[in-house]
Amino acid sequence: MKNKTTFSAADVHHIAQLANIPVTEAEEKKLETELGFIIDLVNQLQEVDTTGVEPTHQVTGQINVFREDEVDEERMLVQEEALRNAKNTHDGYFVVDAIFEEE
Amino acid sequence: MNNYVPIIGLEIHVELKTKSKMFCGCKNDPFHAPKPNMYTCPVCLGLPGALPVANKKAIEWTIKLGLALGCEIPLFSKFDRKNYFYPDLPKGYQISQYDQPLAVNGFLVIPSVVEESNLSVSGVRDPSTRRFTPSVGMTNKKRIRITRVHLEEDTGKLLHATVQGKKISLIDFNRSGVPLVEIVTEPDIHSSEEAKAFLKKLHQIVRYLDISDAEMEKGSMRLEPNISVSGRRLAVSGKRIELPNYKVEVKNINSFNFVKKAIDFEVNRHIELLDRGETPIQETRGWDEKKGVTYSQRIKEEAHDYRYFPDPDLPPMRWEKSQITNLKSQIPELPDEKIIRFVNTYQLPEVDAIRLTENKELADYFEKCIKYQVSSIKKNEVSAKDTANWLLNKKIHIVKISPEELIKQIAQAKRKVTVDPGLLQQVLQEVLLQNSKAVADYKAGKTGVLMFLVGQCMKELKGKADAQEICAKLEETLKT
Amino acid sequence: MLLDKTIAELAKGLRNKEFTSVDLIEECYQTINQVNPKINAFITLIKKPDVLKIALQRDAQRTSSSSPLHGLPFILKDTYNTKGILTSAASHVLNGHISQYNATVYQKLLDAGAILIGKMNMDAWGHGATNENTDYKPVKNPYDTSRVAGGSSGGNAAAIAARMAVFGIGEDTGGSIRNPASWNNITGLKVTYGRVSRYGCIAYASSFDTVGPMGKTVEDCALVLETIAGKDPYDATNSPHPVPPYFEELLNISSKDTVIGLPKECFSEGLDLEIKKSTEVAAKELESLGFRIKEISMPMLTYGLAVYYLIAPSETSSNLGRYDGIRYGLGREYFTPETRRRIMVGTYALSAGYYDAYYKKAQQGRTLFIKEYEKAFTQCDVLLMPVTPHPPTRLGKAVDDPMQNLLIDVYTVTQNPVGVPSLALPCGFTATGLPIGMQLVGKMFTESLLFQVGHAYQQVTDWHKRKPNLIEAA
């Protein structure tokens, strides 16, 4: 199957960066066509006239679903439990390699 | 220099002091948490499968703030996801509001002091209190337009440390999911003083509404000015100014004074560049409070593309007009109305009214005093102005002294100074006669005995007199 | 086998002490030990002694008012959080992720006294229709182990078909319950959006995701839904709509007043002829029961895949943002190629400059879908459609051709954007012995009607009673 839509290496690289997905150059190459396939498929929708049609973001039909401002002790995790699945912790904190202090 | 007009907009984040977090029932008290990561749950830790449910009170408070800032409350609003990656953002997106915030198109009137396009400030500064008081009369008021007020969730907190020689970042999610209101102004501000006046007023309103501690030191109120300088002369105030094609955002500022300093620093920096024919770079800068300078923060390589879309986990919000009216009715009297009422009802000078209403606690205390005056015999003895003077000029500890106690003190003090002049003269003469040695000493140059004589007089008058007045009178008598 | 019995029969037998929960567990584990190595349905099998301990307790606790699910062994797709047990979504990204809390649906089943025996293989994050997009090796079809079980809830379907558990909870975003149900000759329900709480269910596409029952019969699904449906304060999209007594209402239907519509677009080009024939025969069967059959037209259905493959990846690109390896699991480099593609397509569809042309356009298309279904339901009460365009594929085929994987969902992706419920049930076999399923689609919150029609069908057919030779041989 030959796709109409193709992505450039730069496109794939940019999308991967936005999506925070590490990809190798070889993978990038493959994705250029693979993403094109999917976009070809969805491009079918461009035939449909949607002028003036309101988008639907969810189908619950509900509005104003809120919770009261109450502390839910039962669901809170003690520190040890909160940190339980983390690879790296220190003194009750989650740990990551030093990141640039943006703020 | 006068050819330049600073163009300043403000973005302010305020953490709401609800009991629980924005989208889960975790305790909202990150600043006082004894340990990191102890106020968390599957929702605010971003565990797989957890879902948000919005805190009703936080939404109501945001609407109230919007109303207090003269905003329109659109009858439809929703939450959106703002997607980006950062270790303090547990879900990979922040629940925020994009194109349909809870409140829009508001304004805040500030007592502006800046006439035209200049950086200098004309206003009244009380040297003793170092308090800036605008040229009173609210004559030169200025309207700062508010673009929007929206509600979002705070992120976790990052700390930086070196452990065993390795540089690491530590993450605490106690703050993750705390309700955070963002207020964005139009770039209507043209001086650092105006910016400060705006922020002070906003802070005051937030405190009046009792929705946040709004403490900058703790980070529960965060200030981000964006600054640019227009080369065009602002001919007539009110005329549209051409906006420059860049702006610089300054982050990391934790006091009103630093905002002012940072703005001044930036404006001067921009003007220097503009004078040289250069255009300042659009960037985010940090504020170094020790050096009093701003510094360039690394410009993120990839452009921000937050891929906002409506959060499918949260049904939208739709209001009946009556709900908004009801919230409006719950808003307490705000400073501007209070000032007018204080002036009209208590015949106070506007300066006093402004200062008394600076915080709600003081204004309430003042009114409690008045109430007590009215209901007690002290009515005629102590006027509203007397009370205002005491509250404003003496350091009254309004938590320690009850309004009743204060009124009694004022009344007593007033009685002291209203000693019958005849009686005073009589006592004075008697004391001088009975203490001839002291009088002689004084005349020989030992002026220190004067206080002894004052004490004797006070004793005779049973303390019901003004010592200063006696002192003056004694000196006068002794000289002759 | 005890496991051939329906839930109602099992509940009665347990109550009358004809057999015990311990007996059921023993039988399940015997089958699992013999058959699972051939089909690879489980990611986590709970240790038998632990399960037996619970079964003993259940046997001791049983009273006449116990839930019909009390003491019954069940399974969960490995997308549901189960405190203290691995929840992997079949992805290495969640290696070592021991759940820190319980999904609402799991908690409700525990409260009813049901016994969890395993967490099932699936397409990672729900991304797939063949159960080959898994880091735990594909699930094989018990009817033909050279073929796939379908996905994404493939482990559930294969295990129920092979009598390893009484019922299971699947998750359906675009066919993930119905597709494997059809390919494994079991019954599965995609509920109305919001009918069952999603809290604790790992999100694929939040506005499409539904939590639903999978079992041998319509009747079983009705009993399970009664237990798991209902309001949950932890899910804001969950419906306050009252939960009817589905099981009791199974026979409350007047077939002559019920019109079943067949959208002609679903029976044209692209549909396997044997599936087409079986579905049409099923329609005849329903007609003979008194239901009125009517051909209708739903041209919008053609655009189902386009709408689905824009919205679902968009939402998944955001939902999977939390997997950064800091608080749990491993890093983002562990996502499979299929999952990467979906995340990247979604990222692209939401990105600056493309939002209107893709994401927004798809949400507008979704509105048109809703209208299309509304229109259809003015002409009939229930829609009858095929579930998949062809029988289960050979292992490896969909992996070699990623597009193939996407196209399998063609008949099941149009219900999720609309939110309507859909019941998939067995309606025949191919000449080579592969199961065929059909789906009954109704208006929002008409699960009861779907159960009634499906139950009426299962009263006069026995497709659902057949089971794979694999276990006969075992």
mmCIF file with all atom_site columns, N, CA and C in Angstrom, chain C residues 115-146:
data_model
loop_
_atom_site.group_PDB
_atom_site.id
_atom_site.type_symbol
_atom_site.label_atom_id
_atom_site.label_alt_id
_atom_site.label_comp_id
_atom_site.label_asym_id
_atom_site.label_entity_id
_atom_site.label_seq_id
_atom_site.pdbx_PDB_ins_code
_atom_site.Cartn_x
_atom_site.Cartn_y
_atom_site.Cartn_z
_atom_site.occupancy
_atom_site.B_iso_or_equiv
_atom_site.pdbx_formal_charge
_atom_site.auth_seq_id
_atom_site.auth_comp_id
_atom_site.auth_asym_id
_atom_site.auth_atom_id
_atom_site.pdbx_PDB_model_num
ATOM 1  N N  . ILE C 1 115 ? -14.642 -13.765 43.684 1.00 0.00 ? 115 ILE C N  1
ATOM 2  C CA . ILE C 1 115 ? -13.228 -14.068 43.980 1.00 0.00 ? 115 ILE C CA 1
ATOM 3  C C  . ILE C 1 115 ? -12.362 -13.853 42.742 1.00 0.00 ? 115 ILE C C  1
ATOM 4  N N  . LEU C 1 116 ? -11.414 -12.922 42.853 1.00 0.00 ? 116 LEU C N  1
ATOM 5  C CA . LEU C 1 116 ? -10.513 -12.640 41.725 1.00 0.00 ? 116 LEU C CA 1
ATOM 6  C C  . LEU C 1 116 ? -9.471  -13.751 41.617 1.00 0.00 ? 116 LEU C C  1
ATOM 7  N N  . ILE C 1 117 ? -9.364  -14.326 40.412 1.00 0.00 ? 117 ILE C N  1
ATOM 8  C CA . ILE C 1 117 ? -8.320  -15.342 40.261 1.00 0.00 ? 117 ILE C CA 1
ATOM 9  C C  . ILE C 1 117 ? -7.209  -14.904 39.304 1.00 0.00 ? 117 ILE C C  1
ATOM 10 N N  . GLY C 1 118 ? -7.453  -13.871 38.520 1.00 0.00 ? 118 GLY C N  1
ATOM 11 C CA . GLY C 1 118 ? -6.364  -13.469 37.633 1.00 0.00 ? 118 GLY C CA 1
ATOM 12 C C  . GLY C 1 118 ? -6.581  -12.147 36.937 1.00 0.00 ? 118 GLY C C  1
ATOM 13 N N  . LYS C 1 119 ? -5.459  -11.618 36.452 1.00 0.00 ? 119 LYS C N  1
ATOM 14 C CA . LYS C 1 119 ? -5.451  -10.367 35.685 1.00 0.00 ? 119 LYS C CA 1
ATOM 15 C C  . LYS C 1 119 ? -5.014  -10.749 34.274 1.00 0.00 ? 119 LYS C C  1
ATOM 16 N N  . MET C 1 120 ? -5.802  -10.315 33.298 1.00 0.00 ? 120 MET C N  1
ATOM 17 C CA . MET C 1 120 ? -5.700  -10.914 31.975 1.00 0.00 ? 120 MET C CA 1
ATOM 18 C C  . MET C 1 120 ? -4.910  -10.120 30.939 1.00 0.00 ? 120 MET C C  1
ATOM 19 N N  . ASN C 1 121 ? -4.330  -10.890 30.051 1.00 0.00 ? 121 ASN C N  1
ATOM 20 C CA . ASN C 1 121 ? -3.578  -10.349 28.932 1.00 0.00 ? 121 ASN C CA 1
ATOM 21 C C  . ASN C 1 121 ? -4.501  -9.505  28.052 1.00 0.00 ? 121 ASN C C  1
ATOM 22 N N  . MET C 1 122 ? -3.917  -8.575  27.358 1.00 0.00 ? 122 MET C N  1
ATOM 23 C CA . MET C 1 122 ? -4.698  -7.626  26.565 1.00 0.00 ? 122 MET C CA 1
ATOM 24 C C  . MET C 1 122 ? -3.759  -6.922  25.587 1.00 0.00 ? 122 MET C C  1
ATOM 25 N N  . ASP C 1 123 ? -4.323  -6.156  24.665 1.00 0.00 ? 123 ASP C N  1
ATOM 26 C CA . ASP C 1 123 ? -3.472  -5.267  23.884 1.00 0.00 ? 123 ASP C CA 1
ATOM 27 C C  . ASP C 1 123 ? -3.051  -4.149  24.813 1.00 0.00 ? 123 ASP C C  1
ATOM 28 N N  . ALA C 1 124 ? -1.767  -3.841  24.808 1.00 0.00 ? 124 ALA C N  1
ATOM 29 C CA . ALA C 1 124 ? -1.250  -2.836  25.726 1.00 0.00 ? 124 ALA C CA 1
ATOM 30 C C  . ALA C 1 124 ? -2.090  -1.559  25.647 1.00 0.00 ? 124 ALA C C  1
ATOM 31 N N  . TRP C 1 125 ? -2.545  -1.073  26.803 1.00 0.00 ? 125 TRP C N  1
ATOM 32 C CA . TRP C 1 125 ? -3.318  0.167   26.937 1.00 0.00 ? 125 TRP C CA 1
ATOM 33 C C  . TRP C 1 125 ? -4.642  0.122   26.175 1.00 0.00 ? 125 TRP C C  1
ATOM 34 N N  . GLY C 1 126 ? -5.020  -1.078  25.675 1.00 0.00 ? 126 GLY C N  1
ATOM 35 C CA . GLY C 1 126 ? -6.243  -1.190  24.872 1.00 0.00 ? 126 GLY C CA 1
ATOM 36 C C  . GLY C 1 126 ? -5.999  -0.912  23.401 1.00 0.00 ? 126 GLY C C  1
ATOM 37 N N  . HIS C 1 127 ? -4.731  -0.707  23.046 1.00 0.00 ? 127 HIS C N  1
ATOM 38 C CA . HIS C 1 127 ? -4.378  -0.338  21.681 1.00 0.00 ? 127 HIS C CA 1
ATOM 39 C C  . HIS C 1 127 ? -4.250  -1.558  20.771 1.00 0.00 ? 127 HIS C C  1
ATOM 40 N N  . GLY C 1 128 ? -5.395  -2.070  20.315 1.00 0.00 ? 128 GLY C N  1
ATOM 41 C CA . GLY C 1 128 ? -5.279  -3.176  19.382 1.00 0.00 ? 128 GLY C CA 1
ATOM 42 C C  . GLY C 1 128 ? -6.552  -3.976  19.300 1.00 0.00 ? 128 GLY C C  1
ATOM 43 N N  . ALA C 1 129 ? -6.636  -4.795  18.277 1.00 0.00 ? 129 ALA C N  1
ATOM 44 C CA . ALA C 1 129 ? -7.833  -5.592  18.060 1.00 0.00 ? 129 ALA C CA 1
ATOM 45 C C  . ALA C 1 129 ? -7.497  -7.071  17.947 1.00 0.00 ? 129 ALA C C  1
ATOM 46 N N  . THR C 1 130 ? -6.227  -7.413  18.137 1.00 0.00 ? 130 THR C N  1
ATOM 47 C CA . THR C 1 130 ? -5.846  -8.820  17.982 1.00 0.00 ? 130 THR C CA 1
ATOM 48 C C  . THR C 1 130 ? -5.104  -9.379  19.198 1.00 0.00 ? 130 THR C C  1
ATOM 49 N N  . ASN C 1 131 ? -4.880  -8.537  20.197 1.00 0.00 ? 131 ASN C N  1
ATOM 50 C CA . ASN C 1 131 ? -4.124  -8.943  21.378 1.00 0.00 ? 131 ASN C CA 1
ATOM 51 C C  . ASN C 1 131 ? -2.695  -9.364  21.055 1.00 0.00 ? 131 ASN C C  1
ATOM 52 N N  . GLU C 1 132 ? -2.172  -8.756  20.016 1.00 0.00 ? 132 GLU C N  1
ATOM 53 C CA . GLU C 1 132 ? -0.761  -8.999  19.702 1.00 0.00 ? 132 GLU C CA 1
ATOM 54 C C  . GLU C 1 132 ? 0.112   -7.827  20.125 1.00 0.00 ? 132 GLU C C  1
ATOM 55 N N  . ASN C 1 133 ? -0.534  -6.667  20.404 1.00 0.00 ? 133 ASN C N  1
ATOM 56 C CA . ASN C 1 133 ? 0.220   -5.512  20.894 1.00 0.00 ? 133 ASN C CA 1
ATOM 57 C C  . ASN C 1 133 ? 0.355   -5.635  22.404 1.00 0.00 ? 133 ASN C C  1
ATOM 58 N N  . THR C 1 134 ? 1.060   -6.664  22.832 1.00 0.00 ? 134 THR C N  1
ATOM 59 C CA . THR C 1 134 ? 1.222   -6.890  24.266 1.00 0.00 ? 134 THR C CA 1
ATOM 60 C C  . THR C 1 134 ? 2.674   -7.211  24.555 1.00 0.00 ? 134 THR C C  1
ATOM 61 N N  . ASP C 1 135 ? 3.148   -6.783  25.703 1.00 0.00 ? 135 ASP C N  1
ATOM 62 C CA . ASP C 1 135 ? 4.505   -7.127  26.112 1.00 0.00 ? 135 ASP C CA 1
ATOM 63 C C  . ASP C 1 135 ? 4.532   -8.478  26.826 1.00 0.00 ? 135 ASP C C  1
ATOM 64 N N  . TYR C 1 136 ? 3.370   -9.152  26.872 1.00 0.00 ? 136 TYR C N  1
ATOM 65 C CA . TYR C 1 136 ? 3.296   -10.451 27.543 1.00 0.00 ? 136 TYR C CA 1
ATOM 66 C C  . TYR C 1 136 ? 2.983   -11.578 26.557 1.00 0.00 ? 136 TYR C C  1
ATOM 67 N N  . LYS C 1 137 ? 3.317   -11.386 25.312 1.00 0.00 ? 137 LYS C N  1
ATOM 68 C CA . LYS C 1 137 ? 3.102   -12.351 24.226 1.00 0.00 ? 137 LYS C CA 1
ATOM 69 C C  . LYS C 1 137 ? 1.607   -12.475 23.914 1.00 0.00 ? 137 LYS C C  1
ATOM 70 N N  . PRO C 1 138 ? 1.280   -12.690 22.641 1.00 0.00 ? 138 PRO C N  1
ATOM 71 C CA . PRO C 1 138 ? -0.123  -12.690 22.222 1.00 0.00 ? 138 PRO C CA 1
ATOM 72 C C  . PRO C 1 138 ? -0.963  -13.767 22.902 1.00 0.00 ? 138 PRO C C  1
ATOM 73 N N  . VAL C 1 139 ? -2.242  -13.473 22.982 1.00 0.00 ? 139 VAL C N  1
ATOM 74 C CA . VAL C 1 139 ? -3.196  -14.481 23.440 1.00 0.00 ? 139 VAL C CA 1
ATOM 75 C C  . VAL C 1 139 ? -3.630  -15.263 22.206 1.00 0.00 ? 139 VAL C C  1
ATOM 76 N N  . LYS C 1 140 ? -3.707  -16.588 22.335 1.00 0.00 ? 140 LYS C N  1
ATOM 77 C CA . LYS C 1 140 ? -4.109  -17.403 21.195 1.00 0.00 ? 140 LYS C CA 1
ATOM 78 C C  . LYS C 1 140 ? -5.575  -17.794 21.327 1.00 0.00 ? 140 LYS C C  1
ATOM 79 N N  . ASN C 1 141 ? -6.166  -17.995 20.192 1.00 0.00 ? 141 ASN C N  1
ATOM 80 C CA . ASN C 1 141 ? -7.586  -18.316 20.196 1.00 0.00 ? 141 ASN C CA 1
ATOM 81 C C  . ASN C 1 141 ? -7.813  -19.771 20.598 1.00 0.00 ? 141 ASN C C  1
ATOM 82 N N  . PRO C 1 142 ? -8.624  -20.012 21.612 1.00 0.00 ? 142 PRO C N  1
ATOM 83 C CA . PRO C 1 142 ? -8.807  -21.403 22.053 1.00 0.00 ? 142 PRO C CA 1
ATOM 84 C C  . PRO C 1 142 ? -9.488  -22.281 20.991 1.00 0.00 ? 142 PRO C C  1
ATOM 85 N N  . TYR C 1 143 ? -10.152 -21.643 20.022 1.00 0.00 ? 143 TYR C N  1
ATOM 86 C CA . TYR C 1 143 ? -10.774 -22.427 18.961 1.00 0.00 ? 143 TYR C CA 1
ATOM 87 C C  . TYR C 1 143 ? -9.787  -22.788 17.854 1.00 0.00 ? 143 TYR C C  1
ATOM 88 N N  . ASP C 1 144 ? -8.683  -22.058 17.798 1.00 0.00 ? 144 ASP C N  1
ATOM 89 C CA . ASP C 1 144 ? -7.631  -22.339 16.827 1.00 0.00 ? 144 ASP C CA 1
ATOM 90 C C  . ASP C 1 144 ? -6.392  -21.590 17.288 1.00 0.00 ? 144 ASP C C  1
ATOM 91 N N  . THR C 1 145 ? -5.489  -22.324 17.902 1.00 0.00 ? 145 THR C N  1
ATOM 92 C CA . THR C 1 145 ? -4.356  -21.650 18.554 1.00 0.00 ? 145 THR C CA 1
ATOM 93 C C  . THR C 1 145 ? -3.346  -21.070 17.561 1.00 0.00 ? 145 THR C C  1
ATOM 94 N N  . SER C 1 146 ? -3.604  -21.225 16.273 1.00 0.00 ? 146 SER C N  1
ATOM 95 C CA . SER C 1 146 ? -2.731  -20.554 15.304 1.00 0.00 ? 146 SER C CA 1
ATOM 96 C C  . SER C 1 146 ? -3.309  -19.165 14.996 1.00 0.00 ? 146 SER C C  1
#
